[in-house]
Amino acid sequence: MSSCRKCGIGIRDESKVCPLCGAPLEMGDTAHETSGYPDVSPSIKKMQLAVKIIIFSSVVAEIVMIIVNIFTKSDYPWSALAGVGLVFGCFTFTFSFRNNRSLQRKLVIETFATVIVIFVVNAVVGYGSWGLTIGAPAAVAAFDIALVCLMLSEIRHYRLYIFGQVFMVALSVILAIVCLVRKESFYWVCVGTAMFTIIVLAGMIVFGGRQATGELKRRFRV
Amino acid sequence: MKDIRWDKLDNTANLFPVIAREGMSNVYRVAVNLKENIDGELLQEALNLVLPFFDVFNMKMKRGLFWYYFETNEKPAPKVHEEDTFPCAYINPYNNNDYQFRVTYYKKRINLEVFHALTDGNGAFLFLKELTYQYLRLMHEELKRPELDKLSATTSLDSEDSYLENYKTKAKKGYKTEKAVIVKGESFTMGQYGVVQGYINLQDIKRVAKSYGVTINQYIVGVFTYAIYKGFLKGKPSKKPISTCVPVNLRPYFESETTKNFFAVVSAVFKPTKESYTFEEVLGEIKDSLNTQIDKDNLEKLFSYNVSNQMNYMLRAFPLFLKNIGMKIAYYSSAKANTGTLTNLGVVKVDEPYADYIDSFYALLSMSKGQNIKGAVCSYGDTLVFSMSQGIKEMDVPKAFFRQLAKDGIGLEIETNGVCYE
């Protein structure tokens, strides 16, 4: 084993210099056999690089579109719409394309994000409140059907999907209430979606029995 | 269908899922060096056999509307593999069969890396020792004896929340927010950090600590503080104190054998107000600082404030995302109140038939907000292993630390994870 005369200590590393002071080491006779550490060279994670490239290109593309939109003196704010699409795309890529979250969680978060995007697009393009009456509830219904399909594909672990379904119910009920309070004439898509999500949740609880109620008790423990 | 077993997080554990992320994993390592190379397949088999006995480890963490909670994990044990990352890397449960710990090996070493929400170092050592015993029984014919084929008599499986069992209802705020010296330097890229381990002669350090009239723990914290004073502050006065977090195992004070977290953190404080201090002066201040804090009443006060918050009906009714915001604010406001952390896990003892196969144990901490330097200590046989982890490239503090030990006549050898040579 080598040693550093300056520091006065033995060095187990296979090195010619002291890791503490950089002085040359004196080589000894007996070496303490040690496991050491693997050589873990820092690697740039491909996914992190891809995320950086996509976000950077999106920002550049949006700036170019805003400039073109202004210089072409267009009355229509198409660059804002494109911007919303780019933000949603970047969010989906960074959140949902990574293999580090469950599909259920991705579905629930994507549902919220989609509803927000629909409202923003509706605000930009106008034409009444189609985002609230059709767009958002249709998106919730579509994502909920996907969640149910996912649950059926993993029927042994159905109870894991109850919490996600509770969020779907909450979202669709809020949309339905807003629709009714605003006295929208075209309210049946909202109300129908809320009824659909409630029925699915009720089915999960009824058919799930004690397992399902136990899961809900744990999830809602105060 | 059988009922699902579930459990609450203990009081300390509630914080860790809130602040954990890549770069601040809140994962620590306990490891054992054997005298022979590790067989990965047998280690996996040993883990499969031992894991079902340890409820604290055989769990996955789930998110409720108001609290996180643990639920029995029905998936197979996490895959044992050769060490291929920096120590204490972030554990993403989704890629780890939902478990909050990992087992890896490298040459003669078995590493157990644990997310702190599960348990503290004492709980982790219990699990590591049982895993090692089981591995050795599978590996060696002479250990395949019926009387050995069970959990050790010294292993506790108690998973009570000892914070709840022992807290006092009326307590004042226990954590401090006064800013301390922050050790700064050129940082490593995220997820990397430097490790310097000292294999120290236990008899030498006992003798030296005795000659200074302090305990081994006080001596090590004193040297750690002096190393920061000399290595980072260059022996100059500072308006801020050097404050070292010292976690204290509460089990002996409250007669607990829990395998969950049960520790409180005191701060060893030294404020260099004058021009120059000798090592003896620094050590004297550290001794006094620790002596005034480490008594049962004070330790009880330290954790009772947090537990009383957890038991407050008003606060309990806040949704989890609001609680998380509150805990993050409290954590970040006190994060810069400490320079570093030094934990002493004490003496590791193993059952007699296995002692011949084991060379040493060590523990290692990961980096956290504001603290670029940490140390972990444990001893086995005649060797005390001090593992220093640091988030900066400068070696001034470890150099000052190990040189002070050598100056005091303590025999030691060091080993690094190699990043200091890059």
XYZ file of C-alpha atoms in Angstrom:
644
model
C 0.000 0.000 0.000
C 1.238 3.478 -0.843
C 1.395 6.389 1.569
C 1.628 10.164 1.516
C 4.479 11.542 3.578
C 2.982 15.067 3.596
C -0.412 13.986 4.926
C 0.965 11.113 7.015
C -1.661 8.602 5.867
C -1.917 5.376 3.893
C -3.651 5.439 0.494
C -5.685 2.438 -0.675
C -6.417 3.871 -4.142
C -4.368 2.681 -7.101
C -2.828 6.081 -7.670
C 0.608 7.646 -7.907
C -0.432 10.907 -6.232
C -2.184 11.705 -2.966
C -5.926 12.368 -3.491
C -5.833 14.988 -0.721
C -2.749 17.076 -1.529
C -1.544 15.848 -4.946
C 1.938 14.948 -3.649
C 3.702 11.878 -5.143
C 3.122 8.731 -3.069
C 5.660 6.406 -1.559
C 5.022 2.837 -2.644
C 4.837 0.233 0.114
C 5.009 -3.565 0.077
C 1.697 -4.910 1.258
C -1.563 -3.794 -0.263
C -4.906 -3.952 1.532
C -7.180 -5.589 -0.992
C -10.169 -3.331 -1.305
C -13.312 -3.187 -3.425
C -12.999 0.469 -4.365
C -15.600 2.070 -6.620
C -16.610 1.399 -10.221
C -15.548 3.908 -12.838
C -18.812 5.745 -13.429
C -17.981 8.308 -16.058
C -20.560 11.076 -16.315
C -22.800 10.345 -19.272
C -25.118 12.850 -20.826
C -28.554 11.333 -20.575
C -30.095 11.043 -24.036
C -33.534 11.965 -22.796
C -32.304 15.145 -21.084
C -30.559 16.156 -24.288
C -33.689 15.467 -26.353
C -35.795 17.572 -23.956
C -33.322 20.463 -24.199
C -33.302 20.286 -28.023
C -37.094 20.197 -28.254
C -37.644 23.078 -25.809
C -34.942 25.190 -27.483
C -36.345 24.554 -31.005
C -39.874 25.320 -29.795
C -38.818 28.647 -28.287
C -36.962 29.595 -31.504
C -39.929 28.514 -33.668
C -42.364 30.514 -31.553
C -40.219 33.674 -31.708
C -39.989 33.352 -35.515
C -43.776 32.856 -35.779
C -44.513 35.887 -33.591
C -42.222 38.043 -35.751
C -43.819 36.766 -38.988
C -47.294 37.252 -37.473
C -46.471 40.886 -36.620
C -44.719 41.762 -39.907
C -47.434 40.218 -42.111
C -49.879 42.478 -40.251
C -52.257 39.599 -39.846
C -55.336 40.364 -37.699
C -55.526 36.749 -36.636
C -53.208 35.768 -33.718
C -52.228 32.449 -35.265
C -48.770 32.557 -33.639
C -50.441 32.490 -30.180
C -52.351 29.356 -31.172
C -49.191 27.742 -32.452
C -47.489 28.762 -29.180
C -50.161 26.988 -27.128
C -49.642 23.887 -29.265
C -45.877 24.045 -28.772
C -46.171 24.466 -24.980
C -48.551 21.515 -24.810
C -46.242 19.456 -27.024
C -43.199 20.249 -24.890
C -45.108 19.444 -21.694
C -46.342 16.133 -23.084
C -42.869 15.190 -24.292
C -41.137 16.001 -20.991
C -43.863 14.601 -18.729
C -45.400 11.670 -20.530
C -42.695 10.319 -22.845
C -40.381 9.431 -19.981
C -40.416 5.969 -18.490
C -40.566 7.202 -14.905
C -44.273 7.506 -14.082
C -47.255 5.204 -14.175
C -49.584 5.372 -17.174
C -52.470 6.238 -14.869
C -50.691 9.306 -13.528
C -49.762 10.389 -17.040
C -53.372 10.030 -18.175
C -54.774 12.084 -15.295
C -52.234 14.898 -15.696
C -52.640 14.921 -19.491
C -56.410 15.254 -19.015
C -55.940 18.381 -16.903
C -53.419 19.797 -19.386
C -55.709 19.099 -22.357
C -58.676 20.816 -20.670
C -56.540 23.902 -20.003
C -55.298 23.967 -23.619
C -58.880 23.702 -24.914
C -59.940 26.678 -22.771
C -56.974 28.759 -23.944
C -57.624 27.917 -27.614
C -61.305 28.735 -27.135
C -60.366 32.107 -25.636
C -58.040 32.882 -28.558
C -60.254 31.792 -31.472
C -63.622 32.711 -29.957
C -66.830 31.263 -31.514
C -68.775 30.936 -28.255
C -68.018 28.600 -25.372
C -67.466 25.405 -27.353
C -64.406 24.652 -25.166
C -66.585 24.302 -22.067
C -69.652 22.680 -23.635
C -67.995 20.198 -26.008
C -64.188 20.326 -26.100
C -63.294 19.855 -22.418
C -65.962 17.224 -21.544
C -65.193 15.274 -24.712
C -61.491 15.257 -23.755
C -62.304 14.092 -20.206
C -64.562 11.344 -21.578
C -61.879 10.195 -24.029
C -59.171 10.075 -21.364
C -61.519 8.320 -18.947
C -62.286 5.634 -21.523
C -58.524 5.183 -21.911
C -58.201 4.870 -18.109
C -60.963 2.256 -17.999
C -59.281 0.283 -20.807
C -56.015 0.437 -18.860
C -57.776 -0.797 -15.737
C -59.420 -3.674 -17.637
C -56.030 -4.687 -19.013
C -54.769 -4.959 -15.441
C -57.963 -6.161 -13.802
C -56.115 -7.816 -10.880
C -54.885 -4.395 -9.809
C -58.103 -2.510 -10.577
C -58.123 -0.812 -7.162
C -54.994 1.144 -8.123
C -57.125 3.039 -10.651
C -59.812 4.208 -8.219
C -57.922 7.331 -7.189
C -57.412 8.340 -10.837
C -61.123 7.814 -11.449
C -61.949 10.050 -8.469
C -60.022 12.870 -10.170
C -61.890 12.248 -13.432
C -65.192 12.489 -11.529
C -64.089 15.708 -9.808
C -63.056 17.311 -13.096
C -66.152 16.305 -15.032
C -68.508 17.338 -12.200
C -66.821 20.769 -11.979
C -67.262 21.202 -15.760
C -70.935 20.180 -15.533
C -71.603 22.563 -12.628
C -69.948 25.468 -14.468
C -72.007 24.628 -17.568
C -75.280 24.612 -15.604
C -74.450 27.759 -13.601
C -73.646 29.626 -16.833
C -76.948 28.301 -18.221
C -75.262 27.014 -21.370
C -77.927 25.739 -23.744
C -75.668 22.947 -25.034
C -74.992 21.326 -21.648
C -75.717 17.673 -22.252
C -72.141 16.646 -23.218
C -70.860 18.006 -19.876
C -73.635 16.389 -17.863
C -73.340 13.125 -19.814
C -69.573 12.974 -19.186
C -70.076 13.609 -15.479
C -72.675 10.835 -15.317
C -70.378 8.475 -17.212
C -67.420 9.057 -14.857
C -69.662 8.707 -11.781
C -71.129 5.449 -13.063
C -67.644 4.065 -13.734
C -66.530 5.003 -10.199
C -69.692 3.530 -8.684
C -69.095 0.316 -10.640
C -65.533 0.123 -9.364
C -66.719 0.493 -5.757
C -69.670 -1.907 -6.057
C -67.725 -4.658 -7.835
C -64.541 -3.982 -5.878
C -66.191 -4.558 -2.486
C -63.959 -4.289 0.588
C -60.794 -3.891 -1.458
C -62.191 -0.818 -3.181
C -63.605 0.801 -0.051
C -60.353 0.065 1.816
C -58.407 1.766 -0.955
C -60.650 4.848 -0.769
C -60.361 4.985 3.042
C -56.578 4.949 2.823
C -56.458 7.507 0.048
C -58.787 9.888 1.903
C -57.441 9.355 5.433
C -57.243 12.691 7.237
C -59.318 -11.703 -0.952
C -56.915 -10.787 1.817
C -56.863 -7.244 3.192
C -54.067 -4.966 2.093
C -51.598 -4.129 4.874
C -50.793 -0.449 5.084
C -48.984 1.955 7.396
C -48.546 5.668 8.021
C -45.233 7.412 7.436
C -43.452 8.291 10.659
C -43.090 11.952 11.575
C -39.634 12.468 10.013
C -40.508 10.437 6.938
C -43.233 12.873 5.904
C -40.596 15.394 4.807
C -38.502 13.177 2.516
C -40.961 12.550 -0.365
C -41.599 16.293 -0.495
C -37.984 17.351 -1.015
C -36.564 14.302 -2.833
C -35.503 14.735 -6.452
C -32.591 14.011 -8.796
C -29.578 15.733 -7.232
C -31.079 15.631 -3.709
C -32.056 12.007 -3.450
C -32.388 11.697 0.347
C -30.960 8.238 -0.158
C -28.167 6.960 2.064
C -26.009 3.874 1.808
C -24.996 1.274 4.326
C -22.528 -1.285 3.025
C -20.649 -4.350 4.138
C -17.258 -5.432 2.807
C -16.922 -9.205 2.863
C -13.687 -11.133 2.548
C -14.799 -12.717 -0.750
C -16.285 -11.581 -4.060
C -20.076 -11.304 -4.175
C -22.249 -13.652 -6.252
C -25.095 -11.506 -7.620
C -27.537 -14.391 -8.139
C -27.152 -15.663 -4.573
C -27.530 -12.122 -3.250
C -30.809 -11.823 -5.166
C -31.954 -15.130 -3.673
C -30.989 -13.922 -0.194
C -32.946 -10.699 -0.711
C -36.009 -12.638 -1.917
C -35.887 -14.739 1.279
C -35.275 -11.918 3.778
C -37.477 -9.139 2.409
C -40.888 -10.586 3.431
C -39.850 -10.468 7.101
C -39.169 -6.719 7.054
C -42.454 -4.831 6.767
C -40.644 -1.500 6.753
C -38.785 -2.409 3.547
C -41.471 -4.571 1.901
C -43.558 -1.482 1.134
C -44.454 0.879 -1.651
C -45.314 4.513 -0.993
C -48.627 5.891 -2.226
C -50.089 9.352 -2.347
C -53.410 10.005 -0.625
C -55.440 13.211 -0.738
C -54.098 14.284 2.678
C -51.015 12.122 3.389
C -48.502 9.802 1.817
C -48.794 6.260 3.137
C -47.144 2.856 2.783
C -48.824 -0.232 1.441
C -47.469 -3.785 1.238
C -45.684 -4.226 -2.069
C -46.876 -7.345 -3.856
C -44.296 -7.124 -6.620
C -41.099 -9.223 -6.602
C -38.080 -7.870 -4.724
C -36.083 -5.203 -6.569
C -33.470 -6.530 -8.957
C -30.016 -6.902 -7.452
C -27.331 -5.676 -9.845
C -23.707 -4.635 -9.941
C -23.060 -1.054 -8.798
C -23.138 1.140 -11.903
C -23.937 4.653 -10.658
C -22.585 7.122 -8.141
C -23.504 6.098 -4.587
C -26.892 7.133 -3.178
C -28.434 7.906 -6.578
C -32.098 8.927 -6.669
C -34.451 5.939 -6.439
C -37.336 6.141 -8.869
C -39.792 3.573 -7.482
C -41.484 3.223 -10.876
C -38.307 1.624 -12.254
C -37.636 -0.359 -9.072
C -40.769 -2.515 -8.698
C -42.181 0.317 -6.545
C -39.618 -0.321 -3.783
C -37.859 2.524 -1.997
C -34.495 0.830 -1.573
C -31.943 -0.883 -3.802
C -29.365 -3.588 -3.302
C -26.217 -3.554 -5.422
C -22.797 -5.182 -5.160
C -19.284 -4.425 -6.293
C -16.442 -6.923 -5.938
C -16.550 -7.823 -2.202
C -19.086 -5.222 -1.151
C -22.859 -5.394 -0.679
C -24.555 -1.977 -0.828
C -27.978 -1.261 0.612
C -29.251 2.157 -0.469
C -32.367 3.352 1.294
C -34.749 6.248 0.773
C -34.837 7.954 4.177
C -38.659 7.860 4.371
C -38.405 4.126 5.147
C -36.024 4.146 8.075
C -32.808 5.607 9.490
C -29.328 4.117 9.498
C -29.993 1.870 12.484
C -33.011 0.285 10.817
C -31.036 -0.117 7.590
C -28.152 -1.862 9.336
C -30.561 -4.419 10.818
C -31.806 -5.267 7.334
C -28.304 -5.284 5.821
C -27.026 -7.640 8.511
C -29.899 -10.104 7.982
C -29.370 -9.916 4.214
C -25.664 -10.603 4.699
C -26.316 -13.520 7.075
C -28.748 -15.069 4.593
C -26.300 -14.542 1.714
C -23.496 -16.206 3.682
C -25.778 -19.136 4.591
C -26.518 -19.657 0.905
C -22.855 -19.303 -0.019
C -21.172 -21.466 2.588
C -21.970 -25.097 3.359
C -20.611 -24.790 6.898
C -23.246 -22.135 7.685
C -26.153 -24.219 6.390
C -27.146 -25.352 9.865
C -30.792 -25.603 10.966
C -30.184 -23.526 14.113
C -28.886 -20.637 11.971
C -31.650 -20.761 9.368
C -33.804 -18.056 10.956
C -33.622 -14.357 11.725
C -31.027 -13.353 14.303
C -32.245 -13.129 17.910
C -30.937 -9.538 18.007
C -32.985 -8.417 15.000
C -36.021 -6.304 15.838
C -39.063 -6.325 13.557
C -40.905 -3.690 15.575
C -42.377 -1.061 13.241
C -44.051 1.276 15.758
C -43.909 5.037 15.231
C -41.824 5.888 18.286
C -42.234 9.622 17.663
C -45.970 9.303 18.315
C -45.379 7.088 21.339
C -43.027 9.562 23.035
C -43.861 13.142 22.044
C -45.038 15.866 24.423
C -48.113 17.790 23.387
C -46.855 21.308 24.085
C -43.558 22.052 22.406
C -41.889 25.050 20.807
C -40.296 25.216 17.367
C -37.282 22.896 17.370
C -35.472 23.747 14.135
C -33.397 26.881 13.732
C -33.187 29.332 10.862
C -30.048 31.378 11.659
C -27.707 31.126 8.666
C -24.480 29.174 9.046
C -21.246 29.000 7.046
C -21.879 27.314 3.690
C -18.944 25.412 2.230
C -18.719 26.561 -1.390
C -16.548 25.572 -4.313
C -16.640 24.177 -7.836
C -19.648 21.863 -7.936
C -19.858 18.431 -9.512
C -22.524 17.886 -12.137
C -25.894 16.779 -10.781
C -25.917 13.339 -9.204
C -22.129 13.150 -8.849
C -20.141 13.702 -5.707
C -16.830 12.940 -4.150
C -16.333 10.240 -1.528
C -13.284 9.972 0.735
C -13.282 7.166 3.257
C -10.912 6.806 6.140
C -10.283 3.366 7.657
C -9.219 4.387 11.135
C -7.692 2.360 13.942
C -10.373 2.242 16.633
C -7.982 1.792 19.559
C -5.938 4.802 18.421
C -8.973 7.083 18.167
C -10.270 5.873 21.560
C -6.904 6.682 23.140
C -6.706 10.130 21.532
C -10.293 11.085 22.407
C -9.629 10.045 26.000
C -6.472 12.147 26.112
C -8.543 15.202 25.098
C -11.190 14.312 27.710
C -13.980 13.857 25.136
C -16.007 10.991 23.671
C -15.180 9.524 20.248
C -18.277 11.215 18.826
C -17.300 14.612 20.235
C -13.760 14.159 18.957
C -14.884 13.348 15.398
C -17.366 16.247 15.312
C -14.591 18.471 16.708
C -12.133 17.410 13.970
C -14.874 17.836 11.331
C -15.586 21.377 12.533
C -11.889 22.210 12.771
C -11.383 20.889 9.223
C -14.066 23.273 7.924
C -12.542 26.123 9.961
C -9.045 25.452 8.635
C -9.860 24.025 5.200
C -12.648 26.358 4.088
C -12.461 29.459 6.296
C -8.646 29.236 6.245
C -8.610 29.913 9.978
C -10.233 33.348 9.614
C -13.057 34.794 11.751
C -16.603 34.516 10.454
C -19.871 36.296 11.239
C -21.713 33.046 10.722
C -21.111 29.937 12.838
C -19.927 26.570 11.580
C -22.935 24.467 12.461
C -22.890 20.705 12.052
C -26.092 18.659 12.191
C -25.571 15.673 14.433
C -28.428 13.151 14.240
C -28.952 11.389 17.561
C -30.397 7.877 17.725
C -33.350 8.190 20.118
C -33.886 4.462 20.692
C -31.696 4.154 23.800
C -33.273 7.264 25.385
C -36.857 6.073 24.924
C -36.372 2.306 25.115
C -37.519 1.819 21.556
C -36.591 -0.976 19.168
C -38.422 0.390 16.179
C -37.126 -0.290 12.682
C -38.655 2.978 11.467
C -36.991 6.389 11.687
C -36.376 7.472 15.266
C -33.765 10.183 15.556
C -33.502 13.883 16.389
C -30.961 16.346 15.087
C -28.841 18.571 17.322
C -26.386 21.188 16.039
C -22.738 21.323 17.060
C -21.981 25.038 16.798
C -18.651 26.840 16.677
C -18.473 30.568 15.885
C -14.952 31.761 15.073
C -15.109 35.341 16.315
C -11.416 35.957 17.107
C -8.357 35.737 14.842
C -7.070 32.284 15.580
C -8.205 29.132 17.366
C -6.244 26.032 18.289
C -7.736 22.592 17.731
C -8.165 22.180 21.485
C -10.251 25.379 21.680
C -12.523 24.270 18.828
C -12.907 20.832 20.367
C -13.772 22.393 23.741
C -16.557 24.499 22.189
C -17.960 21.521 20.300
C -17.928 19.416 23.453
C -19.857 22.082 25.361
C -22.292 22.611 22.469
C -23.119 18.904 22.245
C -23.247 18.367 26.009
C -25.885 21.073 26.444
C -28.140 19.544 23.776
C -27.861 15.792 24.098
C -30.124 15.021 27.023
C -33.488 13.306 27.026
C -35.580 16.423 27.754
C -34.014 18.484 24.994
C -34.223 15.646 22.457
C -37.901 15.190 23.352
C -38.514 18.893 22.730
C -36.773 18.738 19.352
C -39.124 16.181 17.844
C -42.265 17.058 19.817
C -42.855 20.311 17.897
C -42.983 18.484 14.573
C -45.170 15.708 15.938
C -47.592 18.163 17.521
C -47.991 19.788 14.093
C -48.695 16.399 12.574
C -51.371 15.764 15.221
C -53.016 19.174 14.840
C -56.563 18.616 13.452
C -56.529 21.879 11.496
C -53.254 21.083 9.736
C -54.261 17.481 9.074
C -57.249 18.645 7.068
C -55.060 20.511 4.544
C -54.715 18.633 1.239
C -51.340 17.031 0.650
C -50.201 19.528 -1.987
C -50.704 22.411 0.488
C -48.892 20.503 3.252
C -46.061 19.902 0.789
C -45.763 23.618 0.049
C -45.643 24.386 3.803
C -43.023 21.704 4.443
C -40.892 22.893 1.511
C -40.946 26.457 2.848
C -39.988 25.269 6.350
C -37.236 23.030 4.949
C -35.686 25.614 2.636
C -35.854 28.361 5.279
C -33.784 26.210 7.652
C -31.602 24.482 5.017
C -28.897 27.136 5.175
C -28.807 26.978 8.974
C -26.298 24.128 8.855
C -22.858 23.775 7.321
C -22.844 19.998 7.154
C -24.053 16.786 8.725
C -22.138 14.185 10.663
C -23.872 10.997 11.704
C -22.373 8.360 13.953
C -24.062 4.983 13.664
C -21.925 3.531 16.431
C -20.595 0.020 16.743
C -21.902 -2.629 14.347
C -21.965 -6.054 15.953
C -22.581 -9.280 14.067
C -23.513 -12.775 15.188
C -20.502 -14.931 15.934
C -20.709 -17.509 13.089
C -20.630 -14.770 10.439
C -17.888 -12.543 11.872
C -15.086 -14.454 10.112
C -16.525 -13.619 6.696
C -16.961 -9.884 7.256
C -14.195 -7.313 6.836
C -15.904 -3.975 7.537
C -19.090 -1.914 7.389
C -19.580 1.652 6.309
C -22.313 4.258 5.867
C -22.498 7.114 3.360
C -24.763 10.161 3.067
C -25.975 11.954 -0.055
C -25.927 15.706 -0.619
C -28.740 18.018 0.414
C -29.664 21.676 0.008
C -26.970 24.018 1.340
C -24.791 21.237 2.742
C -21.836 20.456 0.521
C -20.033 18.302 3.033
C -21.223 15.392 5.145
C -19.747 12.587 7.146
C -20.932 9.189 8.348
C -19.198 7.025 10.919
C -19.517 3.440 12.039
C -17.133 0.927 13.488
C -16.723 -2.813 13.281
C -14.014 -4.857 14.973
C -10.873 -2.745 15.269
C -11.741 -0.365 12.461
C -13.767 2.818 12.483
C -14.788 3.917 8.994
C -15.363 7.622 8.424
C -17.017 8.330 5.053
C -16.919 11.908 3.889
C -19.114 12.882 0.967
C -18.857 16.273 -0.689
C -20.576 18.099 -3.511
C -17.577 20.259 -4.413
C -14.289 19.371 -6.089
C -11.928 21.123 -3.644
C -10.234 18.698 -1.241
C -9.286 21.261 1.434
C -11.755 20.064 4.080
C -11.021 16.298 3.799
C -7.295 17.117 3.701
C -7.552 19.149 6.921
C -9.716 16.435 8.509
C -7.462 13.457 7.837
C -4.254 15.402 8.478
C -5.547 16.357 11.947
C -6.193 12.678 12.721
C -2.702 11.772 11.502
C -1.211 14.645 13.518
C -2.867 13.208 16.635
C -1.052 9.931 15.974
C -4.037 7.940 14.714
C -3.282 5.212 12.173
C -5.478 5.485 9.089
C -5.770 4.625 5.425
C -8.014 6.382 2.947
C -9.881 5.345 -0.163
C -11.772 7.558 -2.628
C -14.321 7.036 -5.383
C -11.798 8.460 -7.851
C -13.488 11.714 -8.845
C -10.826 13.759 -7.035
C -8.254 12.624 -9.623
C -10.279 13.920 -12.610
